[in-house]
């Protein structure tokens, strides 16, 4: 390409020489031996060399490292595999664990791997030394694969199969916070406050996360309602959502015009209208 440009320059030089009264046109050999041509050729070769160097550096910088490839393969396997069971334990494993086979919860467990981001700021030793090991999750796959995850304060995660890598997973502690009781004193709070803090909600085999819990409680707090006695409730509240809050289950029962909120302390019924109930169900439907 550069030589073509030089030939164009050659043509211009020849034209100018003719216009200047020169009768003899320079030959290609004479042009190529001229200082101007030599300088252009030198610049071309220099740029070509620099371009090759930059291309090599770019290729090296974007090449996937073996350890990154290993991490990607593991995370992709967990995120797409068919899990059959999840075990949730405290980080120090000094007490019992909780097992669940709920498909909704297992789907959320798949998503843990799908949202994991590598953290280069800390080493695994840094995390183990400076952050509390809150929970340990063990994922069981239908092909007998087992994946163990260490969950640390701050949502830092270390996979047993990648012991030297640190990942950040948003709300990685949600299963431990949902299914395991607190081991330290915590002030008594209302049923609705516990619902708002619940990190997992279940209705059958479908699971919802904390953002849904928060939206539901905000809606209940703002809707027009009247507290009534159990005797005033006609029929049964067939739809139930279970809010899991540190080992306690708070039940939200939903009827045509009545809702029930039940925790370990008491059960409360509220009367409202059908339109309000429809709005509540739309939150769970994601509308």
Tab-separated table of N, CA, C and O in Angstrom, residues 182 184-194 197 245 248 263-266:
chain	number	residue	atom	x	y	z
A	182	UNK	N	-30.014	-17.614	63.816
A	182	UNK	CA	-28.930	-16.769	64.304
A	182	UNK	C	-28.266	-17.448	65.496
A	182	UNK	O	-28.925	-18.073	66.314
A	184	UNK	N	-26.252	-15.500	67.476
A	184	UNK	CA	-25.996	-14.388	68.386
A	184	UNK	C	-27.309	-13.683	68.689
A	184	UNK	O	-28.278	-13.753	67.925
A	185	UNK	N	-27.343	-12.994	69.805
A	185	UNK	CA	-28.562	-12.301	70.212
A	185	UNK	C	-28.940	-11.248	69.173
A	185	UNK	O	-28.093	-10.541	68.631
A	186	UNK	N	-30.259	-11.165	68.923
A	186	UNK	CA	-30.778	-10.158	68.002
A	186	UNK	C	-32.106	-9.667	68.567
A	186	UNK	O	-32.937	-10.478	68.978
A	187	UNK	N	-32.315	-8.359	68.623
A	187	UNK	CA	-33.567	-7.826	69.207
A	187	UNK	C	-34.807	-8.364	68.499
A	187	UNK	O	-34.787	-8.629	67.292
A	188	UNK	N	-35.877	-8.528	69.249
A	188	UNK	CA	-37.140	-8.988	68.678
A	188	UNK	C	-37.696	-7.936	67.730
A	188	UNK	O	-37.742	-6.745	68.064
A	189	UNK	N	-38.107	-8.355	66.558
A	189	UNK	CA	-38.685	-7.428	65.589
A	189	UNK	C	-40.042	-7.965	65.150
A	189	UNK	O	-40.379	-9.127	65.385
A	190	UNK	N	-40.830	-7.127	64.503
A	190	UNK	CA	-42.178	-7.507	64.090
A	190	UNK	C	-42.153	-8.524	62.963
A	190	UNK	O	-41.138	-8.709	62.281
A	191	UNK	N	-43.300	-9.160	62.765
A	191	UNK	CA	-43.414	-10.151	61.695
A	191	UNK	C	-43.152	-9.522	60.331
A	191	UNK	O	-42.467	-10.101	59.481
A	192	UNK	N	-43.678	-8.316	60.141
A	192	UNK	CA	-43.482	-7.667	58.848
A	192	UNK	C	-42.024	-7.270	58.637
A	192	UNK	O	-41.523	-7.307	57.511
A	193	UNK	N	-41.352	-6.880	59.711
A	193	UNK	CA	-39.921	-6.554	59.591
A	193	UNK	C	-39.125	-7.794	59.210
A	193	UNK	O	-38.202	-7.732	58.379
A	194	UNK	N	-39.472	-8.929	59.796
A	194	UNK	CA	-38.803	-10.181	59.442
A	194	UNK	C	-39.099	-10.552	57.984
A	194	UNK	O	-38.216	-11.061	57.273
A	197	UNK	N	-36.898	-8.602	55.727
A	197	UNK	CA	-35.503	-9.040	55.758
A	197	UNK	C	-35.314	-10.445	55.185
A	197	UNK	O	-34.176	-10.889	54.985
A	245	UNK	N	-36.562	-16.528	57.323
A	245	UNK	CA	-35.775	-15.497	58.001
A	245	UNK	C	-35.003	-16.124	59.150
A	245	UNK	O	-35.540	-16.393	60.212
A	248	UNK	N	-36.543	-19.109	60.785
A	248	UNK	CA	-37.968	-18.954	61.110
A	248	UNK	C	-38.765	-18.775	59.825
A	248	UNK	O	-38.299	-18.129	58.878
A	263	UNK	N	-46.196	-15.525	62.280
A	263	UNK	CA	-44.831	-15.883	62.630
A	263	UNK	C	-44.866	-16.763	63.875
A	263	UNK	O	-45.922	-17.288	64.241
A	264	UNK	N	-43.749	-16.938	64.524
A	264	UNK	CA	-43.694	-17.820	65.687
A	264	UNK	C	-44.379	-17.223	66.907
A	264	UNK	O	-44.639	-17.930	67.883
A	265	UNK	N	-44.710	-15.938	66.847
A	265	UNK	CA	-45.319	-15.261	67.995
A	265	UNK	C	-46.838	-15.214	67.907
A	265	UNK	O	-47.545	-15.492	68.872
A	266	UNK	N	-47.361	-14.850	66.757
A	266	UNK	CA	-48.812	-14.692	66.645
A	266	UNK	C	-49.268	-14.733	65.195
A	266	UNK	O	-48.453	-14.718	64.258
